Short mmCIF file of C-alpha atoms (C1' of nucleotides) in Angstrom, two decimals:
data_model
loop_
_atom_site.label_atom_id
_atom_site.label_comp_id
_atom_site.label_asym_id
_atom_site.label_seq_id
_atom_site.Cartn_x
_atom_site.Cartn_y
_atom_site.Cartn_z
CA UNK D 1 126.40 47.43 139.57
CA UNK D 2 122.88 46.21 137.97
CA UNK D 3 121.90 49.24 136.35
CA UNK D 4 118.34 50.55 137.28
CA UNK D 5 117.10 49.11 133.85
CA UNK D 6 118.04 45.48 134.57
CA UNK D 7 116.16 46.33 137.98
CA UNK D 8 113.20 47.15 136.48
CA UNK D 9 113.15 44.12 134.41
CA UNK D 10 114.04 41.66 136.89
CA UNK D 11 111.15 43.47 139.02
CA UNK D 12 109.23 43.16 136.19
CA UNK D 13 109.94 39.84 135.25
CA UNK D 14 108.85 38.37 138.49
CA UNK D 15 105.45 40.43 138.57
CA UNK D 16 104.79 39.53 134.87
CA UNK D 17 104.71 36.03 135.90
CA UNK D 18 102.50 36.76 138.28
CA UNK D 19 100.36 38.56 136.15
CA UNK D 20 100.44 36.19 133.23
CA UNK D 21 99.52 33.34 135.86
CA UNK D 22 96.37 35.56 136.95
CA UNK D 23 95.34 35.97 133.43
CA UNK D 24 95.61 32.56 132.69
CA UNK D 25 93.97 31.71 135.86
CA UNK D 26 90.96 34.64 134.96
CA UNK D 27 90.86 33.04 131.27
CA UNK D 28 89.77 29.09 133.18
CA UNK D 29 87.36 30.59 135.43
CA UNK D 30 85.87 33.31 132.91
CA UNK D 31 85.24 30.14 130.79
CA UNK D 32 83.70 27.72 133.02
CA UNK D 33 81.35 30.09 135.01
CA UNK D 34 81.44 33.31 133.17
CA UNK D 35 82.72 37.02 134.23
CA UNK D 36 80.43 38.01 137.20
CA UNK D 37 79.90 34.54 138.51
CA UNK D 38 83.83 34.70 138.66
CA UNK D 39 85.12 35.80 142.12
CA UNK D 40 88.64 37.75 142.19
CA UNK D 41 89.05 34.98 145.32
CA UNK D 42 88.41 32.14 142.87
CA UNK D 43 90.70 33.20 140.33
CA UNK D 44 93.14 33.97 142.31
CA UNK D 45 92.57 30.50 144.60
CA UNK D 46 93.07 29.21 140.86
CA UNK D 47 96.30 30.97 139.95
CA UNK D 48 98.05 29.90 143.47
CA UNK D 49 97.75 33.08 145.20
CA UNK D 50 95.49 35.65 147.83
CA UNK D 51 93.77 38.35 146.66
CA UNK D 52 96.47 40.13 147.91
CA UNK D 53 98.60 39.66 144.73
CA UNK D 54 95.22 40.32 142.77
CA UNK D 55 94.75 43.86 143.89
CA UNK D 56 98.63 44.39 143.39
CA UNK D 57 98.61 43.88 140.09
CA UNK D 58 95.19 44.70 138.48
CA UNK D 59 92.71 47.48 139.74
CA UNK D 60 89.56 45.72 139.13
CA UNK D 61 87.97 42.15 137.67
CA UNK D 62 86.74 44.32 134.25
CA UNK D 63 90.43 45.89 133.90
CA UNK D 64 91.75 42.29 134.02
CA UNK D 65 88.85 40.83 131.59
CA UNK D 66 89.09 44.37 129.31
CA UNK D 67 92.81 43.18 129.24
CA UNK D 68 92.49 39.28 128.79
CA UNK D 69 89.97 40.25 125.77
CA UNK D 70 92.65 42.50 123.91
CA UNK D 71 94.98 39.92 125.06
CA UNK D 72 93.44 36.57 123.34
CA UNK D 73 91.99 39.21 120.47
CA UNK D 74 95.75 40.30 119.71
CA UNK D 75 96.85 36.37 119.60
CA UNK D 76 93.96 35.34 117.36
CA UNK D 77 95.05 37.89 115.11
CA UNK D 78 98.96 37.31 115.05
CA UNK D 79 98.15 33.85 114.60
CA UNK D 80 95.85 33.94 111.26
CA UNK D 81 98.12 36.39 109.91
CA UNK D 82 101.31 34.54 110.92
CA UNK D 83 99.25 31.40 109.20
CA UNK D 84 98.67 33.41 106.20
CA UNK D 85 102.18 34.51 105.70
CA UNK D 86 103.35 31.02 105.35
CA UNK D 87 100.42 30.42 102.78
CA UNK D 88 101.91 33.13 100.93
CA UNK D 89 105.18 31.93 100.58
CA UNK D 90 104.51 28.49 99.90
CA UNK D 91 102.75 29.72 96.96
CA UNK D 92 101.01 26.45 95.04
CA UNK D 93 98.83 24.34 96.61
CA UNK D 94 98.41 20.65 95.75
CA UNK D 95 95.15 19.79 97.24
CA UNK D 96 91.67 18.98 95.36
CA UNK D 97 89.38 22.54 95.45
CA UNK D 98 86.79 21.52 97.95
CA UNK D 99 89.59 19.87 100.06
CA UNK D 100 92.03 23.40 100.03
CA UNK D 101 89.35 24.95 102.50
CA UNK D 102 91.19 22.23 105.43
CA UNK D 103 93.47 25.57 105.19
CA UNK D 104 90.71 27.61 106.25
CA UNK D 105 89.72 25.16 109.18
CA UNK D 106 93.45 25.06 110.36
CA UNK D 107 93.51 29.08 110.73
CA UNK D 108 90.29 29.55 112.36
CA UNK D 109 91.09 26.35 114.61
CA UNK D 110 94.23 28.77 115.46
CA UNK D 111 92.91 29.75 118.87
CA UNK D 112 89.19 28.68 120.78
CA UNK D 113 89.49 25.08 119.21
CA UNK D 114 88.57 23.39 122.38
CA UNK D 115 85.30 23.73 124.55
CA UNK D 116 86.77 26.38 126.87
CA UNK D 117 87.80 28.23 124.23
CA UNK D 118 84.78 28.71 122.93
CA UNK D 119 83.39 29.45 125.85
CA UNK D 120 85.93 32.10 126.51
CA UNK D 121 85.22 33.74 123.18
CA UNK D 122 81.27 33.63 123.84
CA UNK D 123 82.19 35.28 127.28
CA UNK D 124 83.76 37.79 125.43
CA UNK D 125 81.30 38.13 122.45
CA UNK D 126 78.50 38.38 124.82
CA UNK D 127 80.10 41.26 127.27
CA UNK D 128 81.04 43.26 123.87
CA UNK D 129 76.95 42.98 123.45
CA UNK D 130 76.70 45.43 126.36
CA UNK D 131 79.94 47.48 125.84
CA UNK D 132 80.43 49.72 123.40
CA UNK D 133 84.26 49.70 123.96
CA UNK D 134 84.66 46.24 123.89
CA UNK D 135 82.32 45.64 121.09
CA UNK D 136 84.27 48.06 118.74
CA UNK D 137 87.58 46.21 119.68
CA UNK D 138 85.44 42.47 119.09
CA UNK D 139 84.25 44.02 115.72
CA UNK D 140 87.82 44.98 114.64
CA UNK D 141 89.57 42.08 115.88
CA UNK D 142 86.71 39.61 113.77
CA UNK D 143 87.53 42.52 110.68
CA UNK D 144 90.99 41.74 110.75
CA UNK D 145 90.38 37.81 110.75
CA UNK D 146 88.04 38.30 108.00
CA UNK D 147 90.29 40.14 105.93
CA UNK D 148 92.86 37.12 106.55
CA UNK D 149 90.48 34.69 105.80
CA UNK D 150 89.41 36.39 102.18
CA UNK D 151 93.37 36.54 101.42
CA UNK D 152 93.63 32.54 101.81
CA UNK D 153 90.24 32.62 99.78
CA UNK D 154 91.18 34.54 96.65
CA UNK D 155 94.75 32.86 97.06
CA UNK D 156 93.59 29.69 96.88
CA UNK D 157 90.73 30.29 94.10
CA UNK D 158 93.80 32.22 91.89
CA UNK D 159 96.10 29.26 92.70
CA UNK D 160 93.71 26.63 91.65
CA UNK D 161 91.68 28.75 88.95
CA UNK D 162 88.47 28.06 91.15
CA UNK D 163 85.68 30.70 90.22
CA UNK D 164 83.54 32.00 93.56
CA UNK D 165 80.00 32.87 93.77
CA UNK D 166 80.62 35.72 95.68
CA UNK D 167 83.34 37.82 96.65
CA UNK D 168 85.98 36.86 98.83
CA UNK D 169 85.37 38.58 101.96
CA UNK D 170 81.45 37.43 101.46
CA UNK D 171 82.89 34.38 101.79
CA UNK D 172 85.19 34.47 104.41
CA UNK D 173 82.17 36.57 106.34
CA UNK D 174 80.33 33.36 105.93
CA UNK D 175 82.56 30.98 106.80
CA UNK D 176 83.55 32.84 110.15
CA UNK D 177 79.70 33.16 111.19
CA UNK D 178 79.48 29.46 110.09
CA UNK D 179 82.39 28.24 111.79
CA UNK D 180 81.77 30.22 115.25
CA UNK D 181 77.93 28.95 115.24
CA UNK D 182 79.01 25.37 114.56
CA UNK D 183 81.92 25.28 117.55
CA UNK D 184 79.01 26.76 119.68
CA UNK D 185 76.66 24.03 118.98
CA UNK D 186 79.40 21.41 119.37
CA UNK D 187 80.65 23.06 122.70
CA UNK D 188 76.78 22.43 123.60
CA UNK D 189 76.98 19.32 123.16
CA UNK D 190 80.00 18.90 125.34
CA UNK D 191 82.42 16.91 122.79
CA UNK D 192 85.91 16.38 122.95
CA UNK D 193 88.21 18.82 121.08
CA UNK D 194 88.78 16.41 118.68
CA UNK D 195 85.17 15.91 117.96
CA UNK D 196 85.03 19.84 117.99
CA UNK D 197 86.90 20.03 115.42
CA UNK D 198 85.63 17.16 113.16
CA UNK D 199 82.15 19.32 113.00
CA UNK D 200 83.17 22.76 112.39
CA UNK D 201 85.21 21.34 109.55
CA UNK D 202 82.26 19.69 107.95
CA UNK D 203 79.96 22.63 108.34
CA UNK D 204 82.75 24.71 106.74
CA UNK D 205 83.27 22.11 104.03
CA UNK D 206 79.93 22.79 103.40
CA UNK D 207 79.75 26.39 103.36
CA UNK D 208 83.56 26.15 101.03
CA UNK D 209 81.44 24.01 99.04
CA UNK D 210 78.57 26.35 98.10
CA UNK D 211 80.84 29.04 97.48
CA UNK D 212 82.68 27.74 94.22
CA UNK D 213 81.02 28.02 91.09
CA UNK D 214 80.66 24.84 88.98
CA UNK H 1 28.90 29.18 145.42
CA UNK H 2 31.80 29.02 143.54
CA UNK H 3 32.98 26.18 143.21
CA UNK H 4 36.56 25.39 144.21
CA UNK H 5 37.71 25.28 140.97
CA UNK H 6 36.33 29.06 140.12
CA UNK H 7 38.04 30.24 143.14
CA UNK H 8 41.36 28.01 142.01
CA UNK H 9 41.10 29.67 138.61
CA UNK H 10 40.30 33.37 139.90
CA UNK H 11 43.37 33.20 142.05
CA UNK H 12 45.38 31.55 139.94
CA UNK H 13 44.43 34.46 137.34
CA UNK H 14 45.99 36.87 139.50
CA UNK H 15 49.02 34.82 140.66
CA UNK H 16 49.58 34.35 137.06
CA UNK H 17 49.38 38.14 136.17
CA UNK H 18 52.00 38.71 138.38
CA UNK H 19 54.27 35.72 137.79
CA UNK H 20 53.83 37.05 134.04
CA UNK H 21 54.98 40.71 134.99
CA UNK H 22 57.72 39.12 137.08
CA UNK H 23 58.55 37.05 133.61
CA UNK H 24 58.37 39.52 131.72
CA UNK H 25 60.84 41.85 133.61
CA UNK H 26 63.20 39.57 133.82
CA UNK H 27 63.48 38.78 130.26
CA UNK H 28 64.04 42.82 130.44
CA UNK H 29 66.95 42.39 132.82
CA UNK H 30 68.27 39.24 132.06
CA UNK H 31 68.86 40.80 128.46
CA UNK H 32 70.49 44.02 129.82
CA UNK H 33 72.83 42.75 132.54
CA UNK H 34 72.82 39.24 132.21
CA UNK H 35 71.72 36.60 134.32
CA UNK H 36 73.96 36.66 137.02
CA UNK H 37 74.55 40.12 137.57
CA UNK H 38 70.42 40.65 137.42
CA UNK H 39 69.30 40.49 141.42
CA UNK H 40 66.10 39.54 142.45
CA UNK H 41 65.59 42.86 143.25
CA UNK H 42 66.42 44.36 140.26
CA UNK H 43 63.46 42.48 138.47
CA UNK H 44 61.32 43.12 140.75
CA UNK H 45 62.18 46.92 140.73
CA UNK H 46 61.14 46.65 137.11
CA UNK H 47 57.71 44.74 137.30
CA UNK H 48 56.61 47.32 140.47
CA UNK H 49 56.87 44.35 143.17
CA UNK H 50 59.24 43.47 146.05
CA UNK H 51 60.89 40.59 146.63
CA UNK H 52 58.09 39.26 148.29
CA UNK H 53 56.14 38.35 145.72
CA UNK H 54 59.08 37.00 143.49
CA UNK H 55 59.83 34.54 146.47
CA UNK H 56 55.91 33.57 146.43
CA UNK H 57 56.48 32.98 142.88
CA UNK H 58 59.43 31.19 142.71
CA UNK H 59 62.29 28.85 144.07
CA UNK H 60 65.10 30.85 142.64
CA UNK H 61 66.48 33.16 140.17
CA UNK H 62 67.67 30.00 138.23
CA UNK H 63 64.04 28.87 138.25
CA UNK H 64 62.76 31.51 136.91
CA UNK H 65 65.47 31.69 133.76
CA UNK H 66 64.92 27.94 133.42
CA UNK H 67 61.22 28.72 132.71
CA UNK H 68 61.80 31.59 130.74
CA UNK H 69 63.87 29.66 128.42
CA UNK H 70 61.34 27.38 128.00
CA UNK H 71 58.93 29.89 127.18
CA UNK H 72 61.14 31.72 124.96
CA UNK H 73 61.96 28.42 122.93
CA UNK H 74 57.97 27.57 123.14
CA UNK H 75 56.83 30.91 121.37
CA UNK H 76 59.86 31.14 119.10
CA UNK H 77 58.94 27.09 118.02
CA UNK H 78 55.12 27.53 117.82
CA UNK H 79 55.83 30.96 115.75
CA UNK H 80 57.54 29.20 112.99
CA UNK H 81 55.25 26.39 113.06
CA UNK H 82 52.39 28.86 112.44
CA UNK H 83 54.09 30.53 110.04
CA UNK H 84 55.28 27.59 107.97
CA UNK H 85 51.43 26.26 108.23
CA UNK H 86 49.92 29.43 106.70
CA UNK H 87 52.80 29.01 103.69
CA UNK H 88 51.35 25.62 103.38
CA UNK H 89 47.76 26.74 103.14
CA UNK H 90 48.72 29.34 100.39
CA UNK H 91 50.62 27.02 98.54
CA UNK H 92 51.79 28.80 95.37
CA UNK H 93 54.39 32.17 95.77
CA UNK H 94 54.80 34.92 93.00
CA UNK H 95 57.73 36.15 94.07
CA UNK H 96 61.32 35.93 91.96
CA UNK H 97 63.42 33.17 93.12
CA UNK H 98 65.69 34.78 95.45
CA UNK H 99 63.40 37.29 96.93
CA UNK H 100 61.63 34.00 97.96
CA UNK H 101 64.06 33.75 100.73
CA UNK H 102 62.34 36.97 102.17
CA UNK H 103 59.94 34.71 103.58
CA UNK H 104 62.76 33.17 105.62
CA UNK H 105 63.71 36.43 106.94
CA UNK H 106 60.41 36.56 108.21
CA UNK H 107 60.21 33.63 109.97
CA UNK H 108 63.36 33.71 112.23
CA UNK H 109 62.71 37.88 112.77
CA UNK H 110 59.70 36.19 113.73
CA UNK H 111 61.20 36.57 117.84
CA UNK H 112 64.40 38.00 118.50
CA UNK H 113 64.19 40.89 115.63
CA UNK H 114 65.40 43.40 118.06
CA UNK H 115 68.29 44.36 120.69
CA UNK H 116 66.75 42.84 123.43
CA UNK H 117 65.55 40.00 121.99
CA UNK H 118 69.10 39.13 120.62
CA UNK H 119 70.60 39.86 123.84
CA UNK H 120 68.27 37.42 125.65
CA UNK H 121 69.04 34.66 123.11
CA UNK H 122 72.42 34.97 123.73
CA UNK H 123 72.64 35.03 127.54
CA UNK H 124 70.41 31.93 127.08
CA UNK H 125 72.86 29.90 124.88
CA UNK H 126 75.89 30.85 126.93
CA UNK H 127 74.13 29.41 129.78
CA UNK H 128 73.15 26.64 127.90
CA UNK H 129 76.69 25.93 126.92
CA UNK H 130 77.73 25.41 130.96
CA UNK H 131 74.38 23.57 131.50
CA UNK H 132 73.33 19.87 130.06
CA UNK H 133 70.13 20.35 130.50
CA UNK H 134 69.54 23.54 129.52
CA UNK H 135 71.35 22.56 125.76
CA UNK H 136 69.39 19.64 125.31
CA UNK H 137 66.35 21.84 125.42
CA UNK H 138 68.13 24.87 123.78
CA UNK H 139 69.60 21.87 120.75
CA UNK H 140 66.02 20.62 120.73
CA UNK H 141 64.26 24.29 120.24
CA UNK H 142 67.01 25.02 117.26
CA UNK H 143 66.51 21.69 115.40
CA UNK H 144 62.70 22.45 115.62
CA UNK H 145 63.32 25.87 114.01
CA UNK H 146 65.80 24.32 111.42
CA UNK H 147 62.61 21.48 110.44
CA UNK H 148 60.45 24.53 110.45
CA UNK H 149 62.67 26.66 107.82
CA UNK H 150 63.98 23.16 105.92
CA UNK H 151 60.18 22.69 105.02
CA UNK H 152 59.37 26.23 103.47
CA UNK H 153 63.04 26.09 101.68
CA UNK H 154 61.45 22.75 100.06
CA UNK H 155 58.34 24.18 99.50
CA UNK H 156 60.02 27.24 97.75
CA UNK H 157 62.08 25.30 95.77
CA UNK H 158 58.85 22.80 94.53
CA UNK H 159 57.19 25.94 93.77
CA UNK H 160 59.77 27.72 92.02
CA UNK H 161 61.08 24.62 90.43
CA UNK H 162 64.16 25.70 92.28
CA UNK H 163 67.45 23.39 92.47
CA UNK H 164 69.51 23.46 95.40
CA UNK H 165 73.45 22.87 95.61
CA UNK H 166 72.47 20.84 99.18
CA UNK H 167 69.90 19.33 100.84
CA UNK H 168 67.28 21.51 102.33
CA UNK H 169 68.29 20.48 106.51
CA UNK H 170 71.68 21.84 105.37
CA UNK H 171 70.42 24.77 103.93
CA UNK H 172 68.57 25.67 106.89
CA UNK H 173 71.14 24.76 109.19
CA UNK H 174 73.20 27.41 107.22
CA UNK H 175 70.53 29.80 107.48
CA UNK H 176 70.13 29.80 110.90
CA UNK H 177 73.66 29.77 112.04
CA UNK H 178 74.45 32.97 109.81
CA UNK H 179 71.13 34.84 110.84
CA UNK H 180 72.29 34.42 114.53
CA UNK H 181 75.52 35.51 113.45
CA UNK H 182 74.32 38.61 111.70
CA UNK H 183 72.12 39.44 114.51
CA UNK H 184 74.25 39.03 117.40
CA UNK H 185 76.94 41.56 114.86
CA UNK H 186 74.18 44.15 113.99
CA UNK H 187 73.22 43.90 117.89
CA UNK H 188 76.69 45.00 118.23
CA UNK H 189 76.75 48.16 116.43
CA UNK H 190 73.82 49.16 118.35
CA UNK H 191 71.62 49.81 115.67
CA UNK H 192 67.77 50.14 116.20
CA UNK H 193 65.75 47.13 115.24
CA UNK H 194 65.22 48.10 111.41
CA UNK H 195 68.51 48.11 110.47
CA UNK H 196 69.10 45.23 112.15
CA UNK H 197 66.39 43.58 110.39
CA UNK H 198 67.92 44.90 107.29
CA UNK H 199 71.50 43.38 107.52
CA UNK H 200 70.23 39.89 108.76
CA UNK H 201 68.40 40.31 105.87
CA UNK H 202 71.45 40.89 103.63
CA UNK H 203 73.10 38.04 105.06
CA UNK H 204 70.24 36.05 104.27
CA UNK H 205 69.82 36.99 100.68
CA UNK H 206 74.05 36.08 100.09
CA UNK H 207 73.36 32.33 101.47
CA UNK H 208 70.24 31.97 100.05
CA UNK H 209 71.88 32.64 96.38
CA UNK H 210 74.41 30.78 97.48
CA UNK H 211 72.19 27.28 97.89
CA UNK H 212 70.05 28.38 94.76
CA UNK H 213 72.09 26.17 91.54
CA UNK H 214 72.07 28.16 88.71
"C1'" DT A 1 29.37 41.50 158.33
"C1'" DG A 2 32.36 38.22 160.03
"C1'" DT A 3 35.96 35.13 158.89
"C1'" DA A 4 39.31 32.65 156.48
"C1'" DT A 5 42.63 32.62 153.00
"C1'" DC A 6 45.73 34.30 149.79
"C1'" DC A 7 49.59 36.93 148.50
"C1'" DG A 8 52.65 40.45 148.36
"C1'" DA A 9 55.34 43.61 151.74
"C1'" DT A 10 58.53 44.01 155.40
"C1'" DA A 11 62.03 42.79 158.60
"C1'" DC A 12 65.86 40.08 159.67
"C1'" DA A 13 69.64 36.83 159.78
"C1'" DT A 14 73.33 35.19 157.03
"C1'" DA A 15 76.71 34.61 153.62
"C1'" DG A 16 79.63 36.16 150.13
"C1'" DT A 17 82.26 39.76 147.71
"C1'" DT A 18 84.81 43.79 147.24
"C1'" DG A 19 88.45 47.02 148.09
"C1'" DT A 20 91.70 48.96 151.25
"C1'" DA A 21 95.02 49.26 154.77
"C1'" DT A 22 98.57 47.08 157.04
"C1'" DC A 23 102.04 43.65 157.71
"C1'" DG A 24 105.94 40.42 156.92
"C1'" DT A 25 109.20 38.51 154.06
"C1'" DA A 26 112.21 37.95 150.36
"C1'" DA A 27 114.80 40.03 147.00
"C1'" DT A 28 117.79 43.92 145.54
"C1'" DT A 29 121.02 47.50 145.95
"C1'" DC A 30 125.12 49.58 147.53
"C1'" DG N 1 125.65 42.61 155.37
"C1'" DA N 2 122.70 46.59 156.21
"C1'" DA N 3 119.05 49.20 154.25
"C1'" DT N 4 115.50 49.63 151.22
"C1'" DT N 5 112.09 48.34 148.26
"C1'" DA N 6 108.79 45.35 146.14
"C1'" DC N 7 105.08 42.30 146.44
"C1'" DG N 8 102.07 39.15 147.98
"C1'" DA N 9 99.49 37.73 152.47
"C1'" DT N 10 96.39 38.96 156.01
"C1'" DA N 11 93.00 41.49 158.47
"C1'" DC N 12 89.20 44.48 158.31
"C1'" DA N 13 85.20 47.29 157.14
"C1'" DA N 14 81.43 48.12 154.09
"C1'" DC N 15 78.21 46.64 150.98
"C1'" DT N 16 75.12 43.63 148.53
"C1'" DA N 17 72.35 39.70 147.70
"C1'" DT N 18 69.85 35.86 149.27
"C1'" DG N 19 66.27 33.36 151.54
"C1'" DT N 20 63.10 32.96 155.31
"C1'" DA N 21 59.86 34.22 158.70
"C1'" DT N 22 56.41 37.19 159.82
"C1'" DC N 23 53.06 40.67 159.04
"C1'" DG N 24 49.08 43.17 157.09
"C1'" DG N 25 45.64 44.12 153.89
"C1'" DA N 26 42.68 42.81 150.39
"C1'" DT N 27 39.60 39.53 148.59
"C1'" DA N 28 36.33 35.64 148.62
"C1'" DC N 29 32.71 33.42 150.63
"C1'" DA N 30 28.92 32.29 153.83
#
DNA sequence: TGTATCCGATACATAGTTGTATCGTAATTC
DNA sequence: GAATTACGATACAACTATGTATCGGATACA
C-alpha cells in the first residue's frame, strides 16, 4: 500500500509541474508585454493549458506574479551566494586588478543576462514602485546581492593588495546601479545576449576601474 | 472680422487647454497605475472631462503616451540645455571641488525630482524597452542629457583645474545611470521628494569623488 | 438676433477579461 | 476492477473598456 505521503507527493508532483510550467509560461509573457497587458488566457495558451488549470492552481494573476517575483528574487540570490562560496574557497586569484572585476560581471550576469530577463526584472522593479510589499522584498533581495557583491570586492582587493576609494559595499552599490542601468539601455537597443553582455561588462570595467586607488 | 486665422488660433487656444489638462492627467495616472491599467476614463475622471472630449482629442491611449513622452523628453532636454547655458554665461564657480558636483544634482532633479516624476520615467522606459521607436527617441533624449551634463563636468573641471580618472561622456554616462538608480530606490522607500533629493544627492557626491584624480 | 460651427457629453454596440460553477477523464486507492 | 479523488477543460455570467455615432449647448460671426 502507497502510504498517504507518497500520495500526496505523486499528487503533488504532477500539479507542481503544472504549476512550474504556468510560472514559466507567466515569466515569457510578463516579459514581453508586461503584468496587466498579460491575460491569464495568454499565459495559460502559452503554458499548453485552459484557464481551467490556471484557476486550479493560483487564485489570482498578482498571487502568481507576487510568487514568480519571490521566486526569480530567491534564485538571484542562491546564485550570487552559491558564486561567492566558490570564490571563497578558491582563495587566490591570478588575474590583473582591473581584469578580477570579470568576477563581478559573471555573478551579476547570474540571472536577467538576456533581453527578457531584463525585462522581467524591470517588470518587477517597476510593480515594487507601487507596492509597498513587493518593494520591501525588491529592496532586500538587491541588499542581499549587494552584500555578496562587497564580499567578492574586499576579497579580491585583500587578495591582490588593491586599495579602494570607497568602501566596499559603496562599491558594489555602484556597480549594481551601473550594471542594471547599462543591461536596460542595451535591452533598448534590442541586442543579442551576447552583445548584452559585452556592454554591461565594459560599463562595469569602468565603474571597477574608478574604484581602485592608484 | 476676424480673420480665419484669429478664429483658428482662439479655438485652437481652447482645444489646447483641454488637450493640456487631458496631458497633464495622464502623466498623473500613467505614473500611479501605469499605462495599461490607466483607462481612458480614469484620465479623464482626473482632468473633469468625459470621454468625449479625450476621443476629440485623440486617436488612442497609445497616442496620447507617445506624445507625452515626447513632451516629457522635450522639457527634461531643453531644461538642461538652459541650465548648462546659464553655467556657461557665469563662467567661473567658487565652490570646493566636490561640492561642484552639486550643480549636477541640480540639473538632472531638474524634472523627475519627485515620486511621480520618477514613476512616470520609469513606466516610460519600460515601454520603451518593448517599443523601437519609442527607445530610439527615449536613447536619443538620454544621450542629449548625458552631452548636457558631459559639458558642465568639463567646464567644472577647466575651472577647478580638476583632473578626471575618465573622459567626461563617461563620467556623465556614470552619473546618469546611478542618479536613475538612486531615484527609482529612494522612490521605493516612499520617501517625500526632499529626501529623495537628498540620497540621489549622496549617490552623486560618491561618483563624483570617484571620477575626481587626486 | 439668427445661424453655423465647434467641441465636449451621452448613448450604444462590441469585444475582451475575469472568476466561478460544472463536467469529464485519468489517475489512485483498496 | 470498482470507487473515489484530483485536476484540468468547458460553459457561463458579470463586468469593464473601447471606439463610434449622435446629440446639445455654447461660442463666433454677420
Amino acid at each position: 500500500m502507497r502510504s498517504m505521503v507518497d500520495s500526496e507527493v505523486t499528487s503533488t508532483r504532477s500539479r507542481e509541474r503544472t504549476r512550474q510550467r504556468l510560472l514559466d509560461a507567466a515569466a515569457q509573457v510578463f516579459a514581453e508585454v508586461g503584468l496587466d497587458a498579460a491575460s491569464v488566457e495568454a499565459i495559460c495558451d502559452r503554458a499548453g493549458f485552459t484557464r481551467g488549470a490556471f484557476y486550479s492552481n493560483f487564485e489570482t494573476k498578482d498571487e502568481l506574479f507576487l510568487e514568480l517575483s519571490g521566486l526569480v528574487a530567491t534564485e538571484r540570490v542562491a546564485a550570487v551566494r552559491s558564486r561567492v562560496g566558490e570564490l571563497e574557497q578558491e582563495g587566490g586569484f591570478d588575474l590583473t586588478p582591473t581584469d578580477a572585476f570579470a568576477i563581478i560581471e559573471q555573478v551579476l550576469d547570474l540571472s536577467a543576462d538576456d533581453r527578457l530577463g531584463v525585462l522581467l526584472m524591470s517588470e518587477i522593479r517597476i510593480h515594487a514602485l507601487r507596492n509597498p510589499d513587493l518593494a520591501a522584498a525588491y529592496l532586500e533581495q538587491e541588499a542581499e546581492m549587494q552584500r555578496g557583491v562587497a564580499q567578492i570586492v574586499a576579497d579580491i582587493g585583500r587578495a591582490k593588495g588593491i586599495r579602494f576609494r570607497v568602501t566596499a559595499d559603496e562599491a558594489a552599490r555602484i556597480m549594481l546601479l551601473v550594471w542594471e542601468g547599462a543591461a536596460v539601455r542595451a535591452a533598448m537597443g534590442g541586442v543579442d545576449a551576447e552583445e548584452l553582455r559585452r556592454r554591461t561588462s565594459t560599463e562595469l570595467a569602468l565603474v571597477a576601474q574608478l574604484t581602485i586607488a592608484d
